[in-house]
XYZ file of C-alpha atoms in Angstrom:
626
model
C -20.466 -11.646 -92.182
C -22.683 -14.558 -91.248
C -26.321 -14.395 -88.955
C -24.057 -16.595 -86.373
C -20.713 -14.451 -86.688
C -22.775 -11.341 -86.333
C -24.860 -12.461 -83.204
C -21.412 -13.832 -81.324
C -19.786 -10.277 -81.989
C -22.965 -9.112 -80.989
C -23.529 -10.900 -77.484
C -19.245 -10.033 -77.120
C -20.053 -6.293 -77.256
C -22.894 -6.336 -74.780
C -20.602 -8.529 -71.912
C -22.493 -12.197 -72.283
C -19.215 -13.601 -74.104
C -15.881 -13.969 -72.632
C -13.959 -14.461 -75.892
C -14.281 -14.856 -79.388
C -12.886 -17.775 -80.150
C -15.694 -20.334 -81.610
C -14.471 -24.320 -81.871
C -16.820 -25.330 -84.712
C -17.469 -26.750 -86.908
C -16.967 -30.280 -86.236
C -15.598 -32.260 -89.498
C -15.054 -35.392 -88.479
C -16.707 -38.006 -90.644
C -19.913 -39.450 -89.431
C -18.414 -43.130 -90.085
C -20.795 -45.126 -87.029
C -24.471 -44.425 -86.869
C -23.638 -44.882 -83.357
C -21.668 -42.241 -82.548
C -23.276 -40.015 -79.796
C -21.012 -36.902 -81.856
C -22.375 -37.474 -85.485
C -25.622 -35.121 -84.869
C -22.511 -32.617 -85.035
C -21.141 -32.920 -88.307
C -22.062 -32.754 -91.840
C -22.617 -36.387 -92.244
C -20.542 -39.211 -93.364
C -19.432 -37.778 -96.864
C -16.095 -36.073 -97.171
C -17.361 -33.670 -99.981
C -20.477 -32.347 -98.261
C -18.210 -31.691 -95.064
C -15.563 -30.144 -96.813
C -17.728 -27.861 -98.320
C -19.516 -27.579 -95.340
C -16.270 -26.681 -93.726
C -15.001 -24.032 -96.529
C -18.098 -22.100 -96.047
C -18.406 -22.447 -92.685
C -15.036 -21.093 -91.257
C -15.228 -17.260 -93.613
C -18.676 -17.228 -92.989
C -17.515 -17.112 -88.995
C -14.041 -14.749 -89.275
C -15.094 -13.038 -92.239
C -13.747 -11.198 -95.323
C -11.704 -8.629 -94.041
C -7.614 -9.251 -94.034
C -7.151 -6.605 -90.721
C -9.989 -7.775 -88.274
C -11.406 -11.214 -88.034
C -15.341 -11.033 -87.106
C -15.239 -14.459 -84.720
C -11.557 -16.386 -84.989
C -12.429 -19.717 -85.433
C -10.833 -23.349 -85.501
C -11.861 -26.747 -86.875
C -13.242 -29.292 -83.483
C -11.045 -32.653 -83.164
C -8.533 -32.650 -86.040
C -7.497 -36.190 -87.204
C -9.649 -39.572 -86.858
C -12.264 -40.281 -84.245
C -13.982 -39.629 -81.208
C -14.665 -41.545 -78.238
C -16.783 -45.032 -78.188
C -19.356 -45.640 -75.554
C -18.338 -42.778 -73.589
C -14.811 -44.253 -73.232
C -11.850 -42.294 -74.531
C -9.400 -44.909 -76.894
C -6.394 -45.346 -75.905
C -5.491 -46.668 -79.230
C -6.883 -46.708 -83.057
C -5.899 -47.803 -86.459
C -6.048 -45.930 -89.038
C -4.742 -46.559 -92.260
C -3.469 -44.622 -95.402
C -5.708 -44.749 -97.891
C -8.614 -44.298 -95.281
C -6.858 -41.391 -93.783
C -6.187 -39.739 -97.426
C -9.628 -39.816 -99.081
C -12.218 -40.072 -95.741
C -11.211 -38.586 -92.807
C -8.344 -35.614 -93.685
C -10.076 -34.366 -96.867
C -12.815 -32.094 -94.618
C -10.020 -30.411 -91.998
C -7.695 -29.673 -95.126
C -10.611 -27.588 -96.804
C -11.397 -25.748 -93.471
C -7.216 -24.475 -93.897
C -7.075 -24.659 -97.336
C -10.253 -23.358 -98.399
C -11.151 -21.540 -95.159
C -8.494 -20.058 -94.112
C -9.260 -21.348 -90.280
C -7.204 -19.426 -87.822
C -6.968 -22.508 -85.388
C -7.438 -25.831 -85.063
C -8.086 -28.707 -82.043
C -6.383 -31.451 -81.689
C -8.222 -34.615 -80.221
C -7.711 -37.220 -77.426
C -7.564 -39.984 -79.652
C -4.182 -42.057 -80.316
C -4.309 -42.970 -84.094
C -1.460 -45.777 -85.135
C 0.172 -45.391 -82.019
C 0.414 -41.568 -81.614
C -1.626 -39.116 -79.529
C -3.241 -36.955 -82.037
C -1.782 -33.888 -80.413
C 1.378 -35.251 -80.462
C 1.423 -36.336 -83.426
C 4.022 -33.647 -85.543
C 3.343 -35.847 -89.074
C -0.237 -34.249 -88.517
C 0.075 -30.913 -86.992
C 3.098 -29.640 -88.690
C 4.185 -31.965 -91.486
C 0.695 -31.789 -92.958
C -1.244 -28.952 -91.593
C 1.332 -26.636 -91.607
C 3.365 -27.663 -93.982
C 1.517 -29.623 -96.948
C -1.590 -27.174 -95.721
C -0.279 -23.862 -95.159
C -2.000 -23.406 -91.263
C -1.440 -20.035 -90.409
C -2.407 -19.970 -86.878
C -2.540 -21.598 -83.852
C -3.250 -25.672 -83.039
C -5.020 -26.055 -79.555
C -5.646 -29.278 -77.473
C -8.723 -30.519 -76.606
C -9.456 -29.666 -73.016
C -7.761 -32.520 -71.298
C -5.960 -34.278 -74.115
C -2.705 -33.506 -72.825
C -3.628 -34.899 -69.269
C -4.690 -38.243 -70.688
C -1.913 -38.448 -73.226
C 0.158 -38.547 -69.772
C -2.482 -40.471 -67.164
C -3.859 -42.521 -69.176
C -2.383 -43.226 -72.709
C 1.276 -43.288 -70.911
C 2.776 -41.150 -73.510
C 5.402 -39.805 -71.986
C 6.738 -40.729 -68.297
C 6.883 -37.327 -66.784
C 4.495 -34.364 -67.260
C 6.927 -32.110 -68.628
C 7.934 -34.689 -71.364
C 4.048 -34.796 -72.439
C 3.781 -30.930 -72.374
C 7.182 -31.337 -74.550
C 6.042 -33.147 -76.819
C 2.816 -31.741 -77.094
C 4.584 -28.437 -78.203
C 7.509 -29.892 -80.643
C 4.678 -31.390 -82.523
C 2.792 -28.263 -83.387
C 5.869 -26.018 -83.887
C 6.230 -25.343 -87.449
C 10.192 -27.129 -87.528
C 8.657 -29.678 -85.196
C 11.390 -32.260 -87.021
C 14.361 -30.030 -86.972
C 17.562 -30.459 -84.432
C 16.359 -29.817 -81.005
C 18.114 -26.243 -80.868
C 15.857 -25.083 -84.134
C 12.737 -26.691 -82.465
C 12.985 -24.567 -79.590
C 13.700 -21.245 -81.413
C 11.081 -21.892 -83.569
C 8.795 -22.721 -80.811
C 9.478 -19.358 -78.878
C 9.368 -17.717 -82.130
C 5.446 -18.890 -82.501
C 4.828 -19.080 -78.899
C 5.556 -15.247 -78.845
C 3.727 -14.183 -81.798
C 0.342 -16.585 -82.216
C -1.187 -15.577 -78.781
C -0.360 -12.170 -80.133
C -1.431 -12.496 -83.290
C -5.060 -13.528 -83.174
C -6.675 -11.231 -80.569
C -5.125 -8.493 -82.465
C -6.573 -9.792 -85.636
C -9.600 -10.103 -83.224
C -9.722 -6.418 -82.281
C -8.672 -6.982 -78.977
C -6.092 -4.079 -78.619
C -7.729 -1.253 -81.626
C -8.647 0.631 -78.567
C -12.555 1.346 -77.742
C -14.158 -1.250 -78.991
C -17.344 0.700 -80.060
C -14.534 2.194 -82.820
C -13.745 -1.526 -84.277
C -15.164 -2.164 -87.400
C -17.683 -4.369 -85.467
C -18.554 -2.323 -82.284
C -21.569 -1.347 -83.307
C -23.454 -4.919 -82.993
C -25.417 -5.264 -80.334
C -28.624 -6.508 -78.600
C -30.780 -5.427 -81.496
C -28.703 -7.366 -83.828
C -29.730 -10.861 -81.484
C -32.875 -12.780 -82.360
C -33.637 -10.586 -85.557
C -36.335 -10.776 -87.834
C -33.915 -11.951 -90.565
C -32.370 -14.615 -87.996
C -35.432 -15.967 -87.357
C -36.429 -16.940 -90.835
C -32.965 -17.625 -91.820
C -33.450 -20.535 -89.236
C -36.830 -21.727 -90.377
C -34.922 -21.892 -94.035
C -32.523 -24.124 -92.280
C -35.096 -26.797 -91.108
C -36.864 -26.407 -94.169
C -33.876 -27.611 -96.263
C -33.029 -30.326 -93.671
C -36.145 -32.311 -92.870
C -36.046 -35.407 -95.533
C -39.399 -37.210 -96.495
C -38.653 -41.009 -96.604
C -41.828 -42.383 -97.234
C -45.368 -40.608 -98.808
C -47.551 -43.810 -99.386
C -50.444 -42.482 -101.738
C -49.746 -38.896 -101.329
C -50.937 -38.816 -97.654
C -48.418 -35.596 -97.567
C -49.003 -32.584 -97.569
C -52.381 -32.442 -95.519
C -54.234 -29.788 -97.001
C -54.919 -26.391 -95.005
C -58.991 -26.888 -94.013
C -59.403 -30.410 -94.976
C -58.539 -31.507 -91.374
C -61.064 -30.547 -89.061
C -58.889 -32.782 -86.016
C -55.789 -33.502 -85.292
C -54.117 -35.756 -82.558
C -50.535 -34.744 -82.268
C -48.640 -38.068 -80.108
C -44.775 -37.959 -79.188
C -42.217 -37.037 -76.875
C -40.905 -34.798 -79.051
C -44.594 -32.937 -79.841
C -43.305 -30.325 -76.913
C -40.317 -30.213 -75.966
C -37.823 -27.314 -77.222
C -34.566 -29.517 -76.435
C -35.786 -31.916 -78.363
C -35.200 -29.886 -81.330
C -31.934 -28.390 -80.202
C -29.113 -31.424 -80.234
C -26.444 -30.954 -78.239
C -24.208 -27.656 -77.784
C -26.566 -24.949 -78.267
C -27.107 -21.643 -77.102
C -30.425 -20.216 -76.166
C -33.012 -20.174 -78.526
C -34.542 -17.390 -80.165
C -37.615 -17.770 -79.895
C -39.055 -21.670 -80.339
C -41.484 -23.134 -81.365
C -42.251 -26.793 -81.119
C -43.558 -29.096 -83.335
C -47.263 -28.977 -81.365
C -47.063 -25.288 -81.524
C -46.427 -25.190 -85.490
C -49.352 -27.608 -85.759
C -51.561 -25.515 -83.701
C -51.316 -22.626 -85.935
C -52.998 -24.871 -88.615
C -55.659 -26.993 -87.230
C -58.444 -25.367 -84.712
C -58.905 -28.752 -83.194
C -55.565 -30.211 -81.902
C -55.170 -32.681 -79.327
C -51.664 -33.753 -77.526
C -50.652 -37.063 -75.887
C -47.113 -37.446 -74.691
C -47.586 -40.974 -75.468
C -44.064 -42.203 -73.818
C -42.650 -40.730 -70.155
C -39.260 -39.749 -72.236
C -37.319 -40.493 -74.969
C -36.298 -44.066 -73.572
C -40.197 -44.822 -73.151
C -40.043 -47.669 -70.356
C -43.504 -46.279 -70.000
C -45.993 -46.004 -72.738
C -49.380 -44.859 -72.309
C -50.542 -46.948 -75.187
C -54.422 -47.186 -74.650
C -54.929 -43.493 -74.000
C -52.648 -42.721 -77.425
C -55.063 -45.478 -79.550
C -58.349 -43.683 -78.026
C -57.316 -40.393 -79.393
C -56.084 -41.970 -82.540
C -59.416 -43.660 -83.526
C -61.001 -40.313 -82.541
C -58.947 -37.852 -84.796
C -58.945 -37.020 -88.351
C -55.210 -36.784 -88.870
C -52.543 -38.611 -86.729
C -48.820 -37.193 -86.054
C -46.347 -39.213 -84.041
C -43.327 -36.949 -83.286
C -40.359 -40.059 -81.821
C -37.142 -40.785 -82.084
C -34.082 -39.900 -79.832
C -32.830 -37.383 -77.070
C -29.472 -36.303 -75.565
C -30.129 -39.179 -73.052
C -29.416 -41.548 -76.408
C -26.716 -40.053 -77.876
C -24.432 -36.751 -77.392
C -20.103 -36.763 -76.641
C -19.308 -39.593 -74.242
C -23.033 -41.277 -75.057
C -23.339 -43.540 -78.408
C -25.970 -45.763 -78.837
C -26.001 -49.442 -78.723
C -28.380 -50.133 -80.886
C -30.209 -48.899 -83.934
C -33.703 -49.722 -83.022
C -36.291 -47.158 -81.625
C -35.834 -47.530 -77.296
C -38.135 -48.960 -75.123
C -41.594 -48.869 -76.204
C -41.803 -46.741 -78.989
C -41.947 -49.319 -82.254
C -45.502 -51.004 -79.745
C -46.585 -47.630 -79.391
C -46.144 -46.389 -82.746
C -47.547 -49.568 -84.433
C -50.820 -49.443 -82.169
C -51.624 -45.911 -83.082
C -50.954 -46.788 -86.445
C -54.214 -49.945 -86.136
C -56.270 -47.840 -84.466
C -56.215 -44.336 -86.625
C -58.844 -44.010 -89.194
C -56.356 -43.038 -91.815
C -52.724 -43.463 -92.700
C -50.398 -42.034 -89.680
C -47.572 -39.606 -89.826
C -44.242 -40.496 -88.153
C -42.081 -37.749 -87.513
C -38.243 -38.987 -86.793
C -35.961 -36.415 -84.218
C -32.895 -37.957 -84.286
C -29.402 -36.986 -84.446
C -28.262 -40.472 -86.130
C -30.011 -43.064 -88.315
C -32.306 -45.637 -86.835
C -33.606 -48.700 -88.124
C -37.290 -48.338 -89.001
C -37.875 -51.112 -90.946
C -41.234 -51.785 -88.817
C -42.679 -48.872 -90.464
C -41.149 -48.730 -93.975
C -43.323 -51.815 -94.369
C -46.719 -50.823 -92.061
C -48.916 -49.731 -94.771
C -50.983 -47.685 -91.862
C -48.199 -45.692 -91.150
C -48.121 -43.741 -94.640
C -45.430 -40.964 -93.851
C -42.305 -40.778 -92.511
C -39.773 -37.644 -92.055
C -36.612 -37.741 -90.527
C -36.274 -34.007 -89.376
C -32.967 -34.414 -87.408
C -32.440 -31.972 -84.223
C -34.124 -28.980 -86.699
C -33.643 -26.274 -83.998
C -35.804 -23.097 -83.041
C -37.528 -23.188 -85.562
C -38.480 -27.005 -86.084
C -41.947 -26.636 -85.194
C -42.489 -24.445 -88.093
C -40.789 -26.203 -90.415
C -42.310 -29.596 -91.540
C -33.832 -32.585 -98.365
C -31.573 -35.862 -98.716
C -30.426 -37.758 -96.223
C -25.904 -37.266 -95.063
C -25.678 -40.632 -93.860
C -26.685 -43.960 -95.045
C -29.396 -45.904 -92.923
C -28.328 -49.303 -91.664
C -29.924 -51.841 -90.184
C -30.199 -53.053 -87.024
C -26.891 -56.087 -87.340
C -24.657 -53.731 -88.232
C -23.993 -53.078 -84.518
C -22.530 -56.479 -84.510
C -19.136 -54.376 -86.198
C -16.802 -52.824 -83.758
C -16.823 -49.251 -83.352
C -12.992 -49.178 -82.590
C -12.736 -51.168 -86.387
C -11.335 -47.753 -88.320
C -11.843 -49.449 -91.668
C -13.866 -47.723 -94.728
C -13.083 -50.457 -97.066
C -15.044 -54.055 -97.180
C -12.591 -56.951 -96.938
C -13.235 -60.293 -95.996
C -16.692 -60.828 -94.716
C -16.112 -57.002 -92.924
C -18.614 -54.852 -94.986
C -17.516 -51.722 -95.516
C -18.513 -48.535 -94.263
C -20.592 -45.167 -95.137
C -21.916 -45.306 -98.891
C -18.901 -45.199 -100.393
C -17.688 -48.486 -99.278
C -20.637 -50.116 -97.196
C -22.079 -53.011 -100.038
C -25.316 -54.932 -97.971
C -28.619 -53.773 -97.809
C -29.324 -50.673 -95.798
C -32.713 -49.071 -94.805
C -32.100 -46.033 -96.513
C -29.356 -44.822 -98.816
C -27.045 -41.899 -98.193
C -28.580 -38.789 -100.710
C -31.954 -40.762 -100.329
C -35.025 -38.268 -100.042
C -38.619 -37.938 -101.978
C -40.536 -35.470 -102.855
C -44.199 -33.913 -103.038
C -43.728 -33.813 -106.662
C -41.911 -35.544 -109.463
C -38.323 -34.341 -110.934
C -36.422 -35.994 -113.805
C -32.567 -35.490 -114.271
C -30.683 -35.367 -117.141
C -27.208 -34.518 -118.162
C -26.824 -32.589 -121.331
C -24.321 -30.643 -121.826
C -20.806 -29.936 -120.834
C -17.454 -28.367 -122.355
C -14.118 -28.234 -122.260
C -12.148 -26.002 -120.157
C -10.969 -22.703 -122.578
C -7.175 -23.368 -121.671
C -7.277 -26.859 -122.116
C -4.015 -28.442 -123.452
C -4.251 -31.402 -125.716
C -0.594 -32.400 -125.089
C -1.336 -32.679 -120.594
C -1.432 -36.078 -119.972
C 0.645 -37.532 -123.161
C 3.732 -35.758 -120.849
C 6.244 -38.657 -120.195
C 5.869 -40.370 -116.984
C 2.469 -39.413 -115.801
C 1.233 -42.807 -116.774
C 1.540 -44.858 -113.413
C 3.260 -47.556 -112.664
C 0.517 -49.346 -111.480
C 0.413 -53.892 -112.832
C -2.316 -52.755 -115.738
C -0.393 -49.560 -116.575
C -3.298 -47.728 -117.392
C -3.336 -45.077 -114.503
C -2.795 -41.859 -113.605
C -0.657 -40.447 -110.572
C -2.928 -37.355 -109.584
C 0.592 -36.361 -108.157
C 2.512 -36.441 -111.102
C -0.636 -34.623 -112.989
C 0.391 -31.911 -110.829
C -1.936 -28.871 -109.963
C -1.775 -26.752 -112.877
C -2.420 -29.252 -115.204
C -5.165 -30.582 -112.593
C -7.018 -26.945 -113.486
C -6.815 -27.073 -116.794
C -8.675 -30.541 -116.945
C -11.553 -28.797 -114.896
C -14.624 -28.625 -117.474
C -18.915 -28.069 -116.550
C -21.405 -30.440 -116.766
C -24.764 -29.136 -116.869
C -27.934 -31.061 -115.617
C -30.748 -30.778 -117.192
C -34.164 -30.865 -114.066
C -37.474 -31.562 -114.955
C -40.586 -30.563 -112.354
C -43.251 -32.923 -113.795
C -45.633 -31.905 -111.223
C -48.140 -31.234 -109.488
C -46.455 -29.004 -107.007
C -43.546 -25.994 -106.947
C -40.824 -26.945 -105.388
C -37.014 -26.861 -104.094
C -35.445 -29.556 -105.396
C -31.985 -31.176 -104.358
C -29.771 -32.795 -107.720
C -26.800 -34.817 -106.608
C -23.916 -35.998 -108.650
C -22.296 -38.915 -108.510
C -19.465 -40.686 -110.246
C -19.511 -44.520 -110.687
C -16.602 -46.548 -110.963
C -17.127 -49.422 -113.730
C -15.163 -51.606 -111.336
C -15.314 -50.947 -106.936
C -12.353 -53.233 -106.406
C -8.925 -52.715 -104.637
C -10.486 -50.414 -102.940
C -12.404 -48.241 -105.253
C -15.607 -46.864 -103.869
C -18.435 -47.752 -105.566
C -19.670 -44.414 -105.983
C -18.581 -40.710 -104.758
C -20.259 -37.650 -104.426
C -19.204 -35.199 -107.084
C -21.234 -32.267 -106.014
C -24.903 -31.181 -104.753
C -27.053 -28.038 -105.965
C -30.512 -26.862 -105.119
C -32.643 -24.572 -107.085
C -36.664 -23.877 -106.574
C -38.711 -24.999 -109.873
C -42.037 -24.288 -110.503
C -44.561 -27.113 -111.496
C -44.208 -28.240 -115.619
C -40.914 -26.020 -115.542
C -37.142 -26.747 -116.370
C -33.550 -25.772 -115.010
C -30.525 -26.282 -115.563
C -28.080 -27.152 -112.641
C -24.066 -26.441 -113.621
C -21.888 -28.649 -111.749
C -17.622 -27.993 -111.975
C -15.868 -31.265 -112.628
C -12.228 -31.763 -111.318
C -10.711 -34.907 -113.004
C -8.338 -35.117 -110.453
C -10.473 -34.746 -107.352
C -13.218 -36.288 -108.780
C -12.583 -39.286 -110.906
C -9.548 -40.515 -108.887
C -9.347 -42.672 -105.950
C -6.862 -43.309 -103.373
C -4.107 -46.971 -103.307
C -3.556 -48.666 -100.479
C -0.352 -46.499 -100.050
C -2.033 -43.156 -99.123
C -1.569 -42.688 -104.139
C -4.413 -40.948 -105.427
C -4.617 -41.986 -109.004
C -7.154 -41.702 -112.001
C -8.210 -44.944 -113.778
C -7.688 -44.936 -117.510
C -11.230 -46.041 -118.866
C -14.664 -45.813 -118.367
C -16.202 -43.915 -115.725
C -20.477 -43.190 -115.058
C -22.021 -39.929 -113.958
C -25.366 -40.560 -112.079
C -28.140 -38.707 -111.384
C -31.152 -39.752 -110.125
C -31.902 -42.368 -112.376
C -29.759 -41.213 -115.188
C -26.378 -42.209 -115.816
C -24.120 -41.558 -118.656
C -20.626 -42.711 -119.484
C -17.096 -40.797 -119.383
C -14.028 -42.394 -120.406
C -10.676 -41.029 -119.098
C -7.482 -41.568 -121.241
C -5.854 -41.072 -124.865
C -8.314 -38.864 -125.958
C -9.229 -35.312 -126.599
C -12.081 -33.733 -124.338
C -14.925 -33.082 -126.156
C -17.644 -30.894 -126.128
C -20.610 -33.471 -125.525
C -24.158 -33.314 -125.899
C -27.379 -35.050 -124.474
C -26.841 -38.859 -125.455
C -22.763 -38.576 -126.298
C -19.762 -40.308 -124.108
C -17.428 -37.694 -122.853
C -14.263 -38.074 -123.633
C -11.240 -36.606 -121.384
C -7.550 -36.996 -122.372
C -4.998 -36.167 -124.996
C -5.059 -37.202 -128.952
């Protein structure tokens, strides 16, 4: 049972909760650094928010089959939100974009997770209101998916999909259709639709609170009654959630090692920012109460005897700047922090920005400090979605910069790789309604997968105090591994070159036994200890036809001491990971060469009429048949 799980049972038992029923997380790709939502989600990669989502939603309704610890469901199934506050009335989404971005992360949370629920969303996606949509809720959740449980709408869908999408003419032929599109024979004569319908309508209402508990009698009996006030705001919690900013707060820039200031070598400080003070700063939107805070002024306190603040801007918009009284105590102080960036005001649901740039008069503000300090300043970035700071990526007196997100309760304590790529400031100039991933025709392309001009800062991008090295060096063959898999007749696809794959036709069994480890090899060159993040990455030889030109195979952190090695093993699924997705919705494996990168290293892996090997440090991998 998870420190969140065990705090919402906890603040059920002692009356602050009315239910149990917690609509998180949100999956949806992070596809416009616009969005208002994105601070929300896992970022714009469908791996890291699948697996985001498969650990998220048993972490919440935990491992026992008999009594869920918090039922849970996955927030706004299908694609996209709302754009500059206004609700669509109509998207286009198409089918390879739908197969390999934007389903992928709510078919782990069922798959994977076993969610209990799920949302449906107010958005109309090729002409269908998401939540009446039965090719989604029971075609593919529960039928391709296996949902066991419940699909809810999104607080007003329903009413939209009637006064404003125009649905349905009546109210009762929304509500209809509404409910023959979750039913589980949603496509079946009308008279099977409605028996099916009162056969779930009777039992999921049912079903869930009494998985919850609801009716096991006292409650202090249930296997969870004894959580209470004294299991809120724990010791345990508390650095748990320091942990959490820790591994989230990325350094983007470290001109001449100007990080980490030593403990006793500054003698003053002058802390500058918006964001220096203020708790909800650190929070993002949806939040509870937190457990004890402590803001970024606070943290900084606790280090330095001689600290002084200067809100610098009136609020996160800054139309008022108190620029000579922030350069006075600049040129006066030892060390400068700037703590900018966004607020709710900026971006949250029904709020997305309109541009990337830093509001108001924060870039002025920022760059005067920055003359009049006697060293190198240090720029600390809250924000829930990239900005474009190309300003100070090239000021060579501002000689740090950390994006630390919305890092919570525990943000001032606290100062990873970035989830989203950085653009600059003309991508704005795309449409946010414009649901393509894929670049075509003078369109670029979005996320890193598909975005190909210059961006501020790369998706995975993040430095470090010290220096790693990455190497892979090792992998093998899965035990069960049949030489004879893919040399089946009719698995080679009928693609023009022939020299495909159909993951399809693979099938899943045969997709297991193709699974095989690669092991990285990390190197801490020094000077410092430290927690290092190794992603991998596949590289196609050729992104056309709508190949991405890279994809996240997998991510793993491990702490490694100064002049010390590890080794990082990463599982490699063929089929999920070397294949990408046609035009018509196909997923299918390129015979061929193929590149694993990481870091700096790459190495090659061919796919097709060979044996897999066993390979070594310096040796192509081979995967195939004889």
């Amino acid at each position: 049972m998870t420190v969140t799980a065990k705090e919402a049972r906890a603040f059920y038992n002692i009356g602050q909760a009315e239910g149990l029923t917690m609509w998180s997380p949100n999956v949806n790709i992070f596809r416009d650094p616009r969005w208002g939502r994105g601070q929300e989600t896992p970022g714009e990669d469908p791996a890291v928010a699948s697996r985001c989502g498969a650990a998220f939603v048993p972490g919440l309704q935990g491992s026992s089959s008999s009594t869920k610890s918090v039922p849970r469901g996955a927030a706004d199934l299908g694609v996209l939100q709302a754009h500059h506050g206004v609700r669509p009335g109509g998207l286009e989404g198409r089918v390879a974009d739908l197969a390999d971005t934007f389903n992928p992360p709510f078919r782990s949370c069922v798959v994977d997770g076993k969610a209990s629920c799920v949302m449906c969303a107010y958005t109309v996606v090729n002409g269908v209101p998401s939540c009446a949509n039965a090719d989604l809720l029971t075609k593919t959740f529960r039928g391709s998916w296996g949902l066991d449980g419940y699909v809810a709408a999104d607080r007003d869908a329903v009413a939209i999909m009637r006064n404003s999408q125009f649905y349905r003419p009546t109210a009762e032929d929304t509500v209809a259709a509404t409910l023959k599109a979750a039913v589980r024979h949603g496509r079946d004569p009308e008279g099977e639709a409605d028996a099916a319908g009162r056969r779930q309508g009777r039992q999921e209402p049912l079903h869930h609170p009494h998985a919850a508990g609801h009716f096991d009698g006292d409650p202090k009996t249930n296997v969870y009654g004894n959580l209470g006030a004294a299991h809120i705001c724990t010791q345990e919690h508390k650095n748990l959630a320091l942990e959490a900013a820790l591994d989230g707060i990325v350094l983007l820039k470290n001109s001449a090692g100007v990080l980490p200031l030593k403990r006793g070598a500054v003698n003053s400080a002058a802390v500058i920012g918006h964001n220096a003070n203020d708790v909800l700063a650190l929070i993002g939107n949806y939040w509870g109460p937190p457990c004890a805070p402590t803001t970024p002024l606070q943290g900084i306190q606790g280090y330095v005897k001689n600290v002084k603040f200067l809100a610098g801007c009136n609020k996160a918009a800054c139309n008022v700047a108190a620029t000579p009284q922030a350069t006075a105590l600049a040129s006066s102080s030892d060390a400068v922090i700037l703590f900018m960036g966004l607020s709710q005001e900026q971006e949250s649901e029904g709020k997305d920005t309109t541009t990337l740039l830093l509001p108001g008069n924060q870039q002025s503000l920022i760059t005067a400090v920055a003359n009049a300090a006697k060293r190198p300043v240090i720029l600390v970035l809250l924000t829930g979605g990239p900005v474009d700071i190309t300003f100070a990526q090239a000021n060579p007196k501002i000689g740090a910069i950390l994006w630390a997100g919305y890092p919570g309760q525990a943000g001032g304590l606290a100062i990873a790789k970035l989830p989203n790529t950085w653009y600059p400031e003309e991508f704005t100039r795309i449409p946010m309604t414009d649901m393509r991933m894929r670049s075509a025709g003078g369109y670029p392309g979005r996320t890193y997968r598909f975005y190909n001009v210059k961006t501020i800062y790369k998706f995975g991008y993040g430095l470090s105090y010290s220096k790693f090295s990455h190497r892979v060096v090792t992998g093998r063959k899965n035990p069960a591994h049949n030489t004879s898999l893919l040399a089946a007749p009719g698995l080679a696809a009928t693609v023009e070159d022939n020299l495909s794959y159909h993951v399809d036709y693979i099938g899943d069994e045969v997709c297991d036994q193709l699974k095989f480890l690669a092991v990285v090899k990390v190197q801490n060159h020094g000077p410092m200890d430290g927690k290092h993040t190794a992603l991998m990455f596949l590289r196609w030889l050729n992104a056309t036809d709508g190949r991405p030109t890279r994809q996240l195979i997998g991510f793993q952190s491990q702490h490694i001491k100064a002049g010390e090695k590890a080794n990082l093993r990463f599982e490699v699924s063929p089929c999920e990971h070397f294949s990408w997705v046609r035009e018509d919705g196909r997923k299918v494996i390129d015979n061929g060469s193929h590149f694993f990168k990481v870091g700096k290293h790459e190495l090659e892996i061919s796919f097709g009429a060979w044996d897999l090997f066993f390979f070594s440090e310096n040796k192509n991998i081979y995967i195939g048949t004889v």
